[in-house]
């Protein structure tokens, strides 16, 4: 483990993945609470989550094949992190300003966000293996998963503390924009080590 963490780009990837997926998984777990003040039903939130996972899973497969052929990791990974940051900002802005048909627009943005999030998975795993070769690849992927889970737990407590028991639109927007900033910090960690 110490040998893995001495690889500077890998250590940055661990921190980036922890922040990125910690933020993503927090939103996924708390989305119904976050959009409650915007009068989006739990049923709609469930459909949003299903659509996000389905679209992401469907499109991550050809993306994984592309990654395997191209063998480029850092730039596409940073690009996906930035895309997720922009999509979170767009999603949150739609919820904040509530234009006509905002629920449908938020639904579509959340589905596209799922595609970007799902494409991160094969890319980050391949990048981790590439960075840590010839070390044990299962340890590298285990460390990435551990980092994501370690960041998720405190965020699962922090977000409800931010929005409170009766969330307002403003509190939900602050929580969502904060999570977008976490995604952006992850992108910077991917870009800066090299």
mmCIF file of C-alpha atoms in Angstrom, residues 9-192:
data_model
loop_
_atom_site.group_PDB
_atom_site.id
_atom_site.type_symbol
_atom_site.label_atom_id
_atom_site.label_comp_id
_atom_site.label_asym_id
_atom_site.label_seq_id
_atom_site.Cartn_x
_atom_site.Cartn_y
_atom_site.Cartn_z
ATOM 1 C CA UNK A 9 -0.252 10.444 -9.990
ATOM 2 C CA UNK A 10 -1.864 7.416 -8.324
ATOM 3 C CA UNK A 11 -2.112 9.222 -4.977
ATOM 4 C CA UNK A 12 -3.761 12.146 -6.796
ATOM 5 C CA UNK A 13 -6.126 9.706 -8.531
ATOM 6 C CA UNK A 14 -7.082 8.204 -5.154
ATOM 7 C CA UNK A 15 -7.909 11.660 -3.774
ATOM 8 C CA UNK A 16 -9.778 12.634 -6.963
ATOM 9 C CA UNK A 17 -11.830 9.440 -7.033
ATOM 10 C CA UNK A 18 -12.612 9.779 -3.344
ATOM 11 C CA UNK A 19 -13.917 13.309 -3.824
ATOM 12 C CA UNK A 20 -15.681 12.584 -7.098
ATOM 13 C CA UNK A 21 -17.512 9.414 -6.133
ATOM 14 C CA UNK A 22 -18.045 10.570 -2.565
ATOM 15 C CA UNK A 23 -19.929 13.530 -3.986
ATOM 16 C CA UNK A 24 -21.759 11.490 -6.623
ATOM 17 C CA UNK A 25 -22.898 8.785 -4.233
ATOM 18 C CA UNK A 26 -24.021 11.370 -1.687
ATOM 19 C CA UNK A 27 -26.256 13.027 -4.261
ATOM 20 C CA UNK A 28 -27.613 9.685 -5.431
ATOM 21 C CA UNK A 29 -28.435 8.672 -1.874
ATOM 22 C CA UNK A 30 -29.997 11.991 -0.905
ATOM 23 C CA UNK A 31 -31.550 13.193 -4.163
ATOM 24 C CA UNK A 32 -35.155 12.839 -2.955
ATOM 25 C CA UNK A 33 -34.373 15.104 0.011
ATOM 26 C CA UNK A 34 -32.434 17.571 -2.144
ATOM 27 C CA UNK A 35 -35.240 18.111 -4.669
ATOM 28 C CA UNK A 36 -38.126 17.960 -2.196
ATOM 29 C CA UNK A 37 -38.390 21.780 -1.962
ATOM 30 C CA UNK A 38 -38.778 21.936 -5.744
ATOM 31 C CA UNK A 39 -41.879 19.704 -5.494
ATOM 32 C CA UNK A 40 -40.314 16.851 -7.455
ATOM 33 C CA UNK A 41 -41.940 13.644 -6.290
ATOM 34 C CA UNK A 42 -40.077 10.646 -4.894
ATOM 35 C CA UNK A 43 -41.507 8.616 -7.769
ATOM 36 C CA UNK A 44 -39.901 10.990 -10.273
ATOM 37 C CA UNK A 45 -36.623 10.815 -8.343
ATOM 38 C CA UNK A 46 -36.766 7.017 -8.528
ATOM 39 C CA UNK A 47 -37.338 7.189 -12.287
ATOM 40 C CA UNK A 48 -34.456 9.664 -12.585
ATOM 41 C CA UNK A 49 -32.146 7.295 -10.730
ATOM 42 C CA UNK A 50 -33.201 4.308 -12.826
ATOM 43 C CA UNK A 51 -32.786 6.248 -16.077
ATOM 44 C CA UNK A 52 -29.399 7.540 -14.977
ATOM 45 C CA UNK A 53 -28.120 4.055 -14.135
ATOM 46 C CA UNK A 54 -29.606 2.453 -17.263
ATOM 47 C CA UNK A 55 -28.280 5.090 -19.683
ATOM 48 C CA UNK A 56 -24.919 5.112 -17.962
ATOM 49 C CA UNK A 57 -24.572 1.340 -18.009
ATOM 50 C CA UNK A 58 -25.609 1.126 -21.639
ATOM 51 C CA UNK A 59 -23.167 3.760 -22.877
ATOM 52 C CA UNK A 60 -20.258 2.879 -20.574
ATOM 53 C CA UNK A 61 -19.733 -0.406 -22.461
ATOM 54 C CA UNK A 62 -18.728 1.127 -25.817
ATOM 55 C CA UNK A 63 -16.758 3.763 -23.940
ATOM 56 C CA UNK A 64 -14.805 1.046 -22.111
ATOM 57 C CA UNK A 65 -13.973 -0.534 -25.484
ATOM 58 C CA UNK A 66 -12.771 2.858 -26.749
ATOM 59 C CA UNK A 67 -10.567 3.259 -23.672
ATOM 60 C CA UNK A 68 -9.113 -0.199 -24.229
ATOM 61 C CA UNK A 69 -8.203 0.671 -27.846
ATOM 62 C CA UNK A 70 -6.860 4.193 -27.253
ATOM 63 C CA UNK A 71 -4.946 3.672 -24.006
ATOM 64 C CA UNK A 72 -5.379 7.340 -23.084
ATOM 65 C CA UNK A 73 -6.499 7.960 -19.542
ATOM 66 C CA UNK A 74 -5.624 11.263 -17.932
ATOM 67 C CA UNK A 75 -7.171 13.744 -20.401
ATOM 68 C CA UNK A 76 -10.435 11.829 -20.944
ATOM 69 C CA UNK A 77 -10.781 11.290 -17.183
ATOM 70 C CA UNK A 78 -10.257 14.987 -16.451
ATOM 71 C CA UNK A 79 -12.699 15.800 -19.267
ATOM 72 C CA UNK A 80 -15.366 13.540 -17.754
ATOM 73 C CA UNK A 81 -14.866 15.076 -14.300
ATOM 74 C CA UNK A 82 -15.262 18.552 -15.816
ATOM 75 C CA UNK A 83 -18.334 17.391 -17.791
ATOM 76 C CA UNK A 84 -19.878 16.115 -14.555
ATOM 77 C CA UNK A 85 -19.097 19.434 -12.871
ATOM 78 C CA UNK A 86 -20.804 21.342 -15.698
ATOM 79 C CA UNK A 87 -23.777 18.965 -15.699
ATOM 80 C CA UNK A 88 -24.187 19.331 -11.919
ATOM 81 C CA UNK A 89 -24.094 23.109 -12.330
ATOM 82 C CA UNK A 90 -26.694 22.971 -15.104
ATOM 83 C CA UNK A 91 -28.879 20.556 -13.096
ATOM 84 C CA UNK A 92 -28.683 22.786 -10.026
ATOM 85 C CA UNK A 93 -29.345 25.965 -12.028
ATOM 86 C CA UNK A 94 -32.469 24.423 -13.537
ATOM 87 C CA UNK A 95 -33.673 23.504 -10.038
ATOM 88 C CA UNK A 96 -32.871 26.989 -8.758
ATOM 89 C CA UNK A 97 -34.493 29.030 -11.538
ATOM 90 C CA UNK A 98 -37.296 26.542 -12.310
ATOM 91 C CA UNK A 99 -38.033 27.489 -15.934
ATOM 92 C CA UNK A 100 -41.195 26.045 -17.533
ATOM 93 C CA UNK A 101 -40.819 22.261 -17.764
ATOM 94 C CA UNK A 102 -37.907 22.316 -15.325
ATOM 95 C CA UNK A 103 -38.644 18.827 -13.980
ATOM 96 C CA UNK A 104 -38.231 17.291 -17.440
ATOM 97 C CA UNK A 105 -35.056 19.301 -18.111
ATOM 98 C CA UNK A 106 -33.609 18.301 -14.719
ATOM 99 C CA UNK A 107 -34.545 14.678 -15.478
ATOM 100 C CA UNK A 108 -32.703 14.775 -18.817
ATOM 101 C CA UNK A 109 -29.628 16.461 -17.311
ATOM 102 C CA UNK A 110 -29.507 13.871 -14.537
ATOM 103 C CA UNK A 111 -29.647 11.048 -17.110
ATOM 104 C CA UNK A 112 -26.785 12.578 -19.129
ATOM 105 C CA UNK A 113 -24.862 13.033 -15.882
ATOM 106 C CA UNK A 114 -25.240 9.295 -15.322
ATOM 107 C CA UNK A 115 -23.594 8.592 -18.658
ATOM 108 C CA UNK A 116 -20.584 10.735 -17.752
ATOM 109 C CA UNK A 117 -20.377 9.200 -14.264
ATOM 110 C CA UNK A 118 -20.559 5.646 -15.594
ATOM 111 C CA UNK A 119 -17.862 6.295 -18.186
ATOM 112 C CA UNK A 120 -15.535 7.412 -15.388
ATOM 113 C CA UNK A 121 -15.518 3.905 -13.886
ATOM 114 C CA UNK A 122 -13.699 1.913 -16.591
ATOM 115 C CA UNK A 123 -11.406 4.831 -17.289
ATOM 116 C CA UNK A 124 -10.310 5.327 -13.675
ATOM 117 C CA UNK A 125 -9.743 1.605 -13.174
ATOM 118 C CA UNK A 126 -7.621 1.282 -16.314
ATOM 119 C CA UNK A 127 -5.706 4.423 -15.391
ATOM 120 C CA UNK A 128 -5.022 3.069 -11.891
ATOM 121 C CA UNK A 129 -3.711 -0.195 -13.287
ATOM 122 C CA UNK A 130 -1.534 1.670 -15.791
ATOM 123 C CA UNK A 131 -0.100 3.971 -13.123
ATOM 124 C CA UNK A 132 0.692 1.171 -10.697
ATOM 125 C CA UNK A 133 2.021 -1.489 -13.074
ATOM 126 C CA UNK A 134 3.680 -3.934 -12.188
ATOM 127 C CA UNK A 135 2.127 -3.784 -8.708
ATOM 128 C CA UNK A 136 -0.983 -5.822 -7.890
ATOM 129 C CA UNK A 137 -3.911 -4.310 -9.805
ATOM 130 C CA UNK A 138 -6.502 -5.609 -7.351
ATOM 131 C CA UNK A 139 -4.881 -3.580 -4.564
ATOM 132 C CA UNK A 140 -4.962 -0.421 -6.692
ATOM 133 C CA UNK A 141 -8.676 -0.817 -7.447
ATOM 134 C CA UNK A 142 -9.397 -1.670 -3.808
ATOM 135 C CA UNK A 143 -7.713 1.558 -2.687
ATOM 136 C CA UNK A 144 -9.841 3.578 -5.141
ATOM 137 C CA UNK A 145 -13.048 1.997 -3.842
ATOM 138 C CA UNK A 146 -11.968 2.542 -0.246
ATOM 139 C CA UNK A 147 -11.281 6.234 -0.938
ATOM 140 C CA UNK A 148 -14.720 6.745 -2.499
ATOM 141 C CA UNK A 149 -16.488 5.047 0.406
ATOM 142 C CA UNK A 150 -14.418 6.938 2.967
ATOM 143 C CA UNK A 151 -15.473 10.298 1.517
ATOM 144 C CA UNK A 152 -19.110 9.254 1.007
ATOM 145 C CA UNK A 153 -19.798 8.541 4.673
ATOM 146 C CA UNK A 154 -19.096 12.039 6.034
ATOM 147 C CA UNK A 155 -20.857 13.636 3.051
ATOM 148 C CA UNK A 156 -23.958 11.552 3.775
ATOM 149 C CA UNK A 157 -24.043 13.329 7.148
ATOM 150 C CA UNK A 158 -22.881 16.746 5.929
ATOM 151 C CA UNK A 159 -25.521 17.167 3.215
ATOM 152 C CA UNK A 160 -28.508 16.591 5.549
ATOM 153 C CA UNK A 161 -26.856 18.986 8.019
ATOM 154 C CA UNK A 162 -26.710 21.620 5.258
ATOM 155 C CA UNK A 163 -30.302 21.175 4.070
ATOM 156 C CA UNK A 164 -31.926 20.511 7.460
ATOM 157 C CA UNK A 165 -35.152 18.683 8.249
ATOM 158 C CA UNK A 166 -37.346 20.955 6.123
ATOM 159 C CA UNK A 167 -35.053 21.809 3.215
ATOM 160 C CA UNK A 168 -35.461 25.078 1.363
ATOM 161 C CA UNK A 169 -34.606 25.641 -2.282
ATOM 162 C CA UNK A 170 -31.636 27.758 -1.203
ATOM 163 C CA UNK A 171 -30.207 25.092 1.125
ATOM 164 C CA UNK A 172 -30.607 22.374 -1.499
ATOM 165 C CA UNK A 173 -28.921 24.546 -4.117
ATOM 166 C CA UNK A 174 -26.004 25.258 -1.751
ATOM 167 C CA UNK A 175 -25.582 21.511 -1.153
ATOM 168 C CA UNK A 176 -25.719 20.695 -4.875
ATOM 169 C CA UNK A 177 -23.314 23.493 -5.860
ATOM 170 C CA UNK A 178 -20.967 22.340 -3.093
ATOM 171 C CA UNK A 179 -20.976 18.858 -4.563
ATOM 172 C CA UNK A 180 -20.233 20.333 -8.003
ATOM 173 C CA UNK A 181 -17.200 22.019 -6.445
ATOM 174 C CA UNK A 182 -16.105 18.652 -5.047
ATOM 175 C CA UNK A 183 -16.266 17.212 -8.595
ATOM 176 C CA UNK A 184 -14.197 20.105 -9.889
ATOM 177 C CA UNK A 185 -11.593 19.587 -7.161
ATOM 178 C CA UNK A 186 -11.346 15.974 -8.323
ATOM 179 C CA UNK A 187 -10.743 17.161 -11.891
ATOM 180 C CA UNK A 188 -7.956 19.451 -10.724
ATOM 181 C CA UNK A 189 -6.297 16.569 -8.887
ATOM 182 C CA UNK A 190 -6.308 14.552 -12.122
ATOM 183 C CA UNK A 191 -4.874 17.409 -14.176
ATOM 184 C CA UNK A 192 -2.245 18.828 -11.823
#
